[in-house]
Amino acid sequence: MRIRTCIGVAAAACLAGVAVDLWIGRPLPATLVDLGVVGLIGLIGLWVGHLLSRQRGRLTVARDIAEAAQRAVLPSPPDRVGSFSVAARYEPAQTEARIGGDLYAVQETPFGLRAIVGDVVGKGLRAVPAVSAVLGAFREAAESAPDLGVLAQRLDHALERDCHADEQSAEYYTTALLAEIPASGDTVTVLSMGHPAPYLLHPGKVTQLEPTTPDPPLGTGLPEAAQDSTPDIFPLPPDATVLMLTDGVLEARNRHGTFYDPTATLTRRTGAHPKDIVDALVRSVSQWTDGERQDDLAVLALARTPASRQEADLAARGQWTPTLLPLRAPNASPAPSPTYRNKQGF
């Protein structure tokens, strides 16, 4: 309510009080007392309204800053990275904060597509420095680290360097899952550092890709342990989707304390687009917990898009246009089949 409206209401209350007193014939001193009481209450209401207005303005600024921080620290990945369709979703435990301790990133590198999903011990704004350190190191090291073991070493070193100087270093330990899909797209390499295993979805089947020997979380002395790390390599069918998530999904509980099992929801969505899979999973978790979040939640889905479907997607977005060769004379050599190029000429 605007300040002018509040003043108008207070003035109307004063006039109404005086009118009632005059109508019932109250003495003038009593009328003045009533007028003073109503006026005082009106002034208190105006002051409270002013404080609430200032508080709303500060809250709006704080929410804008939180959203900007989230976009800077944890930007949404593009819908497509190379020949892969990508979908991601993040839901913080503290809704007002809009940012917390879960992280994800996808990057196309000379070694293929590389992705990370992680979970900092703790939640809320206290976990943001660790999220920033891990994601910054991943974006830099994913381009040059020859394998996932070396990449994990560099992430651990960045976390140790940037965060463990803080007195509350215990809150910066981070479970993480690294995945790599080579250009051939026929396998997925997974390295787990104390993180929930990913899921492989292909029509009619959901498989959890359990690691043979999980490594300790980032920030627990991984540089020594990662030297002997042996990532697991799994076959990747051409129509499969790799789904990576945090324990905010697996540890979500209903009113009876039962943990959520994503298998049923994922089985019904094995042939769907990654975005539909992610949306259905997050919606199912919310229904399971009656909308209450006990922990941060992050989900990342990757699926190779066939060439024909990729062209259709580009055409739908106006980035793919046919270039037909000119007609030839009847006695000329047969014209070649039409070729298709996108607007960039590829």
Tab-separated table of C-alpha atoms in Angstrom:
chain	number	residue	atom	x	y	z
A	1	MET	CA	0.000	0.000	0.000
A	2	ARG	CA	1.398	3.387	-1.012
A	3	ILE	CA	2.133	6.057	1.589
A	4	ARG	CA	-0.539	8.414	0.189
A	5	THR	CA	-3.153	5.697	0.518
A	6	CYS	CA	-2.069	5.072	4.120
A	7	ILE	CA	-2.370	8.794	4.926
A	8	GLY	CA	-5.816	8.876	3.352
A	9	VAL	CA	-6.979	5.903	5.417
A	10	ALA	CA	-5.635	7.473	8.630
A	11	ALA	CA	-7.324	10.802	7.866
A	12	ALA	CA	-10.602	9.061	7.066
A	13	ALA	CA	-10.429	7.168	10.381
A	14	CYS	CA	-9.924	10.432	12.276
A	15	LEU	CA	-12.879	12.101	10.544
A	16	ALA	CA	-15.061	9.033	11.089
A	17	GLY	CA	-14.206	9.032	14.817
A	18	VAL	CA	-15.048	12.714	15.176
A	19	ALA	CA	-18.297	12.250	13.245
A	20	VAL	CA	-19.390	9.367	15.463
A	21	ASP	CA	-18.583	11.322	18.641
A	22	LEU	CA	-20.582	14.335	17.413
A	23	TRP	CA	-23.497	12.127	16.413
A	24	ILE	CA	-23.741	10.473	19.815
A	25	GLY	CA	-23.178	13.801	21.586
A	26	ARG	CA	-19.920	13.071	23.412
A	27	PRO	CA	-18.329	16.030	25.214
A	28	LEU	CA	-15.638	17.969	23.387
A	29	PRO	CA	-12.763	16.810	25.681
A	30	ALA	CA	-13.725	13.168	25.076
A	31	THR	CA	-13.934	13.812	21.333
A	32	LEU	CA	-10.453	15.323	21.357
A	33	VAL	CA	-9.109	12.324	23.279
A	34	ASP	CA	-10.664	9.928	20.757
A	35	LEU	CA	-9.234	11.990	17.905
A	36	GLY	CA	-5.769	11.872	19.502
A	37	VAL	CA	-5.949	8.103	19.998
A	38	VAL	CA	-7.063	7.456	16.403
A	39	GLY	CA	-4.430	9.868	15.090
A	40	LEU	CA	-1.690	8.168	17.131
A	41	ILE	CA	-2.718	4.744	15.846
A	42	GLY	CA	-2.694	6.144	12.315
A	43	LEU	CA	0.834	7.518	12.759
A	44	ILE	CA	2.029	4.144	14.110
A	45	GLY	CA	0.453	2.432	11.097
A	46	LEU	CA	2.177	4.871	8.737
A	47	TRP	CA	5.543	4.205	10.382
A	48	VAL	CA	5.086	0.425	10.205
A	49	GLY	CA	4.074	0.707	6.553
A	50	HIS	CA	7.180	2.765	5.847
A	51	LEU	CA	9.395	0.144	7.517
A	52	LEU	CA	7.732	-2.692	5.581
A	53	SER	CA	8.182	-0.798	2.314
A	54	ARG	CA	11.889	-0.321	3.017
A	55	GLN	CA	12.213	-3.995	3.969
A	56	ARG	CA	10.538	-5.107	0.740
A	57	GLY	CA	12.911	-2.933	-1.239
A	58	ARG	CA	15.938	-4.415	0.508
A	59	LEU	CA	14.597	-7.944	-0.001
A	60	THR	CA	14.103	-7.275	-3.712
A	61	VAL	CA	17.688	-6.043	-4.021
A	62	ALA	CA	18.974	-9.075	-2.088
A	63	ARG	CA	17.040	-11.480	-4.328
A	64	ASP	CA	18.383	-9.737	-7.432
A	65	ILE	CA	21.934	-10.071	-6.086
A	66	ALA	CA	21.353	-13.753	-5.298
A	67	GLU	CA	20.057	-14.402	-8.815
A	68	ALA	CA	23.035	-12.584	-10.339
A	69	ALA	CA	25.406	-14.584	-8.121
A	70	GLN	CA	23.742	-17.830	-9.174
A	71	ARG	CA	24.034	-16.966	-12.868
A	72	ALA	CA	27.702	-16.067	-12.367
A	73	VAL	CA	28.687	-19.034	-10.185
A	74	LEU	CA	26.329	-21.679	-11.583
A	75	PRO	CA	25.200	-20.674	-15.092
A	76	SER	CA	22.683	-22.867	-16.866
A	77	PRO	CA	24.369	-25.009	-19.532
A	78	PRO	CA	23.265	-24.552	-23.162
A	79	ASP	CA	20.567	-26.824	-24.563
A	80	ARG	CA	23.139	-28.327	-26.929
A	81	VAL	CA	26.849	-28.999	-26.500
A	82	GLY	CA	28.353	-30.439	-29.661
A	83	SER	CA	26.171	-33.345	-30.766
A	84	PHE	CA	24.562	-33.735	-27.322
A	85	SER	CA	21.293	-32.466	-25.941
A	86	VAL	CA	21.744	-31.146	-22.405
A	87	ALA	CA	19.261	-30.420	-19.639
A	88	ALA	CA	19.951	-29.330	-16.061
A	89	ARG	CA	17.955	-28.255	-13.037
A	90	TYR	CA	18.963	-26.840	-9.679
A	91	GLU	CA	16.688	-26.419	-6.665
A	92	PRO	CA	18.258	-24.964	-3.477
A	93	ALA	CA	17.163	-26.114	-0.049
A	94	GLN	CA	16.948	-22.483	1.061
A	95	THR	CA	14.499	-21.031	-1.450
A	96	GLU	CA	15.218	-17.448	-0.423
A	97	ALA	CA	18.956	-17.891	-1.086
A	98	ARG	CA	18.526	-19.175	-4.650
A	99	ILE	CA	21.999	-20.680	-4.505
A	100	GLY	CA	23.581	-23.390	-2.408
A	101	GLY	CA	26.043	-26.255	-2.331
A	102	ASP	CA	25.216	-28.327	-5.436
A	103	LEU	CA	27.013	-27.793	-8.728
A	104	TYR	CA	27.149	-28.998	-12.327
A	105	ALA	CA	28.891	-28.084	-15.573
A	106	VAL	CA	29.259	-29.442	-19.112
A	107	GLN	CA	32.103	-28.673	-21.483
A	108	GLU	CA	33.185	-29.786	-24.949
A	109	THR	CA	36.928	-30.546	-24.918
A	110	PRO	CA	39.557	-32.110	-27.213
A	111	PHE	CA	38.955	-35.361	-25.311
A	112	GLY	CA	35.202	-35.333	-25.878
A	113	LEU	CA	32.315	-34.111	-23.792
A	114	ARG	CA	33.164	-33.744	-20.093
A	115	ALA	CA	30.696	-33.122	-17.296
A	116	ILE	CA	30.718	-32.751	-13.531
A	117	VAL	CA	28.053	-32.919	-10.845
A	118	GLY	CA	29.039	-32.240	-7.235
A	119	ASP	CA	27.729	-31.595	-3.753
A	120	VAL	CA	29.533	-29.493	-1.153
A	121	VAL	CA	29.176	-30.681	2.436
A	122	GLY	CA	26.695	-28.282	3.968
A	123	LYS	CA	24.232	-26.095	2.114
A	124	GLY	CA	23.227	-22.508	1.577
A	125	LEU	CA	25.458	-19.496	1.067
A	126	ARG	CA	28.310	-20.945	3.172
A	127	ALA	CA	28.958	-23.479	0.390
A	128	VAL	CA	29.218	-20.932	-2.438
A	129	PRO	CA	33.050	-20.418	-2.186
A	130	ALA	CA	33.627	-24.152	-2.683
A	131	VAL	CA	31.158	-24.281	-5.590
A	132	SER	CA	32.955	-21.373	-7.246
A	133	ALA	CA	36.400	-22.944	-6.727
A	134	VAL	CA	35.423	-26.352	-8.140
A	135	LEU	CA	33.554	-24.999	-11.160
A	136	GLY	CA	36.289	-22.491	-11.998
A	137	ALA	CA	38.924	-25.217	-11.858
A	138	PHE	CA	36.778	-27.561	-13.955
A	139	ARG	CA	36.244	-25.015	-16.724
A	140	GLU	CA	39.992	-24.430	-16.927
A	141	ALA	CA	41.333	-27.972	-16.430
A	142	ALA	CA	38.764	-29.873	-18.503
A	143	GLU	CA	40.425	-28.559	-21.683
A	144	SER	CA	43.902	-29.848	-20.854
A	145	ALA	CA	43.764	-32.685	-18.303
A	146	PRO	CA	44.634	-35.882	-20.224
A	147	ASP	CA	42.261	-38.077	-18.192
A	148	LEU	CA	39.670	-37.875	-15.451
A	149	GLY	CA	42.158	-38.856	-12.732
A	150	VAL	CA	44.360	-35.849	-13.498
A	151	LEU	CA	41.283	-33.647	-13.767
A	152	ALA	CA	40.181	-34.777	-10.298
A	153	GLN	CA	43.648	-33.942	-8.926
A	154	ARG	CA	43.434	-30.409	-10.261
A	155	LEU	CA	39.955	-29.888	-8.840
A	156	ASP	CA	41.103	-31.109	-5.446
A	157	HIS	CA	44.133	-28.814	-5.542
A	158	ALA	CA	41.938	-25.818	-6.420
A	159	LEU	CA	39.568	-26.578	-3.547
A	160	GLU	CA	42.479	-26.993	-1.143
A	161	ARG	CA	44.100	-23.770	-2.318
A	162	ASP	CA	41.027	-21.531	-2.423
A	163	CYS	CA	38.942	-22.748	0.495
A	164	HIS	CA	40.850	-24.676	3.116
A	165	ALA	CA	42.566	-21.575	4.456
A	166	ASP	CA	39.200	-20.813	6.029
A	167	GLU	CA	38.690	-21.852	9.661
A	168	GLN	CA	35.590	-23.840	8.741
A	169	SER	CA	37.370	-26.001	6.145
A	170	ALA	CA	35.343	-29.077	7.045
A	171	GLU	CA	32.373	-27.559	5.225
A	172	TYR	CA	34.267	-27.463	1.929
A	173	TYR	CA	34.622	-31.200	1.312
A	174	THR	CA	32.876	-31.930	-1.959
A	175	THR	CA	31.591	-35.175	-3.403
A	176	ALA	CA	31.806	-35.141	-7.191
A	177	LEU	CA	31.100	-37.251	-10.245
A	178	LEU	CA	33.108	-36.768	-13.441
A	179	ALA	CA	31.957	-38.141	-16.783
A	180	GLU	CA	33.592	-38.190	-20.205
A	181	ILE	CA	32.051	-39.202	-23.525
A	182	PRO	CA	34.541	-39.393	-26.427
A	183	ALA	CA	33.843	-38.119	-29.930
A	184	SER	CA	32.819	-41.616	-31.022
A	185	GLY	CA	30.016	-41.499	-28.439
A	186	ASP	CA	30.031	-45.254	-27.857
A	187	THR	CA	31.256	-45.215	-24.238
A	188	VAL	CA	30.967	-43.128	-21.091
A	189	THR	CA	33.860	-42.942	-18.618
A	190	VAL	CA	32.889	-42.263	-15.005
A	191	LEU	CA	35.004	-41.311	-11.997
A	192	SER	CA	33.208	-41.057	-8.652
A	193	MET	CA	34.567	-39.215	-5.636
A	194	GLY	CA	32.113	-40.301	-2.972
A	195	HIS	CA	29.149	-39.232	-5.107
A	196	PRO	CA	25.943	-41.106	-6.050
A	197	ALA	CA	26.373	-43.176	-9.217
A	198	PRO	CA	24.821	-41.918	-12.475
A	199	TYR	CA	21.937	-43.591	-14.281
A	200	LEU	CA	21.928	-44.892	-17.854
A	201	LEU	CA	18.525	-44.684	-19.501
A	202	HIS	CA	17.711	-46.469	-22.736
A	203	PRO	CA	14.283	-47.600	-23.981
A	204	GLY	CA	12.633	-49.753	-21.362
A	205	LYS	CA	15.647	-50.019	-19.077
A	206	VAL	CA	17.295	-47.987	-16.313
A	207	THR	CA	20.750	-48.974	-15.042
A	208	GLN	CA	22.762	-47.358	-12.273
A	209	LEU	CA	26.442	-47.215	-13.229
A	210	GLU	CA	28.041	-48.159	-9.938
A	211	PRO	CA	31.800	-47.399	-9.703
A	212	THR	CA	34.188	-50.268	-9.044
A	213	THR	CA	36.271	-48.313	-6.514
A	214	PRO	CA	34.962	-44.874	-5.495
A	215	ASP	CA	37.594	-42.275	-4.581
A	216	PRO	CA	37.333	-40.028	-1.509
A	217	PRO	CA	35.630	-36.624	-1.899
A	218	LEU	CA	37.478	-33.573	-3.130
A	219	GLY	CA	39.305	-31.816	-0.332
A	220	THR	CA	40.298	-34.976	1.554
A	221	GLY	CA	43.782	-35.502	0.158
A	222	LEU	CA	42.737	-36.692	-3.282
A	223	PRO	CA	45.997	-35.708	-5.061
A	224	GLU	CA	47.725	-38.774	-3.608
A	225	ALA	CA	44.745	-41.098	-4.004
A	226	ALA	CA	43.898	-39.971	-7.543
A	227	GLN	CA	47.253	-41.150	-8.885
A	228	ASP	CA	45.949	-44.721	-8.700
A	229	SER	CA	42.383	-43.895	-9.755
A	230	THR	CA	40.903	-46.150	-12.402
A	231	PRO	CA	37.780	-44.664	-13.952
A	232	ASP	CA	35.034	-47.066	-15.021
A	233	ILE	CA	34.143	-47.300	-18.710
A	234	PHE	CA	30.602	-48.303	-19.682
A	235	PRO	CA	29.107	-48.884	-23.146
A	236	LEU	CA	26.801	-46.093	-24.282
A	237	PRO	CA	23.984	-47.137	-26.661
A	238	PRO	CA	23.201	-44.579	-29.372
A	239	ASP	CA	19.718	-43.844	-27.960
A	240	ALA	CA	20.747	-43.674	-24.294
A	241	THR	CA	20.673	-40.801	-21.800
A	242	VAL	CA	23.204	-40.327	-19.012
A	243	LEU	CA	21.595	-38.869	-15.897
A	244	MET	CA	23.762	-37.419	-13.102
A	245	LEU	CA	22.234	-36.200	-9.845
A	246	THR	CA	22.992	-35.253	-6.247
A	247	ASP	CA	21.830	-36.850	-3.016
A	248	GLY	CA	19.115	-34.226	-2.722
A	249	VAL	CA	17.152	-36.583	-4.990
A	250	LEU	CA	18.055	-39.914	-3.394
A	251	GLU	CA	17.720	-38.673	0.196
A	252	ALA	CA	14.411	-36.875	-0.287
A	253	ARG	CA	11.907	-38.289	2.227
A	254	ASN	CA	8.140	-38.307	2.403
A	255	ARG	CA	6.028	-37.718	5.502
A	256	HIS	CA	6.691	-41.292	6.651
A	257	GLY	CA	10.469	-40.924	6.397
A	258	THR	CA	10.790	-43.174	3.330
A	259	PHE	CA	13.584	-42.251	0.913
A	260	TYR	CA	12.742	-41.467	-2.696
A	261	ASP	CA	13.618	-44.017	-5.411
A	262	PRO	CA	13.881	-42.427	-8.883
A	263	THR	CA	13.824	-45.736	-10.792
A	264	ALA	CA	10.067	-45.829	-11.435
A	265	THR	CA	9.936	-42.253	-12.724
A	266	LEU	CA	12.998	-42.743	-14.918
A	267	THR	CA	11.697	-46.016	-16.372
A	268	ARG	CA	8.597	-44.244	-17.666
A	269	ARG	CA	10.775	-41.582	-19.331
A	270	THR	CA	13.595	-43.621	-20.888
A	271	GLY	CA	12.862	-42.480	-24.441
A	272	ALA	CA	12.079	-38.853	-23.640
A	273	HIS	CA	14.112	-35.715	-24.316
A	274	PRO	CA	16.608	-34.859	-21.519
A	275	LYS	CA	14.607	-31.787	-20.523
A	276	ASP	CA	11.436	-33.843	-20.132
A	277	ILE	CA	13.335	-36.396	-18.035
A	278	VAL	CA	14.770	-33.738	-15.731
A	279	ASP	CA	11.449	-31.912	-15.342
A	280	ALA	CA	9.581	-35.146	-14.587
A	281	LEU	CA	12.166	-36.201	-11.995
A	282	VAL	CA	12.160	-32.864	-10.145
A	283	ARG	CA	8.371	-32.769	-10.199
A	284	SER	CA	8.197	-36.316	-8.831
A	285	VAL	CA	10.609	-35.469	-5.984
A	286	SER	CA	8.535	-32.401	-5.092
A	287	GLN	CA	5.368	-34.493	-4.959
A	288	TRP	CA	7.131	-37.113	-2.819
A	289	THR	CA	8.194	-34.527	-0.228
A	290	ASP	CA	4.980	-32.435	-0.432
A	291	GLY	CA	7.025	-29.523	-1.731
A	292	GLU	CA	9.394	-29.408	1.237
A	293	ARG	CA	13.118	-29.507	0.377
A	294	GLN	CA	15.440	-31.111	2.884
A	295	ASP	CA	18.604	-30.543	0.804
A	296	ASP	CA	19.877	-28.876	-2.338
A	297	LEU	CA	18.985	-30.779	-5.503
A	298	ALA	CA	20.771	-30.853	-8.863
A	299	VAL	CA	20.126	-32.990	-11.951
A	300	LEU	CA	22.046	-33.107	-15.242
A	301	ALA	CA	21.033	-35.177	-18.290
A	302	LEU	CA	23.068	-35.798	-21.474
A	303	ALA	CA	21.857	-37.524	-24.639
A	304	ARG	CA	23.417	-37.842	-28.073
A	305	THR	CA	21.134	-36.408	-30.745
A	306	PRO	CA	21.032	-38.288	-34.092
A	307	ALA	CA	22.017	-36.237	-37.159
A	308	SER	CA	18.465	-36.228	-38.559
A	309	ARG	CA	17.023	-35.008	-35.269
A	310	GLN	CA	19.788	-32.427	-34.927
A	311	GLU	CA	18.870	-30.962	-38.334
A	312	ALA	CA	15.213	-30.872	-37.323
A	313	ASP	CA	16.083	-29.021	-34.105
A	314	LEU	CA	18.161	-26.496	-36.016
A	315	ALA	CA	15.369	-25.979	-38.534
A	316	ALA	CA	12.870	-25.430	-35.718
A	317	ARG	CA	15.116	-22.686	-34.312
A	318	GLY	CA	15.667	-21.139	-37.750
A	319	GLN	CA	19.356	-22.075	-37.879
A	320	TRP	CA	19.112	-24.595	-40.719
A	321	THR	CA	18.028	-23.618	-44.247
A	322	PRO	CA	18.047	-25.712	-47.437
A	323	THR	CA	20.261	-24.577	-50.304
A	324	LEU	CA	18.918	-26.044	-53.571
A	325	LEU	CA	21.104	-26.151	-56.675
A	326	PRO	CA	19.714	-24.396	-59.809
A	327	LEU	CA	17.700	-26.359	-62.366
A	328	ARG	CA	19.599	-27.811	-65.316
A	329	ALA	CA	18.662	-28.175	-68.972
A	330	PRO	CA	16.756	-31.361	-69.956
A	331	ASN	CA	19.750	-32.825	-71.817
A	332	ALA	CA	22.225	-31.916	-69.110
A	333	SER	CA	23.705	-34.272	-66.597
A	334	PRO	CA	21.387	-35.160	-63.686
A	335	ALA	CA	21.479	-32.679	-60.870
A	336	PRO	CA	22.904	-33.871	-57.595
A	337	SER	CA	20.637	-34.314	-54.578
A	338	PRO	CA	19.834	-31.141	-52.602
A	339	THR	CA	22.326	-30.281	-49.901
A	340	TYR	CA	21.472	-28.669	-46.585
A	341	ARG	CA	23.541	-26.090	-44.813
A	342	ASN	CA	23.016	-24.151	-41.669
A	343	LYS	CA	23.241	-20.387	-41.649
A	344	GLN	CA	26.876	-20.507	-40.662
A	345	GLY	CA	27.676	-22.484	-43.817
A	346	PHE	CA	28.349	-25.882	-42.221
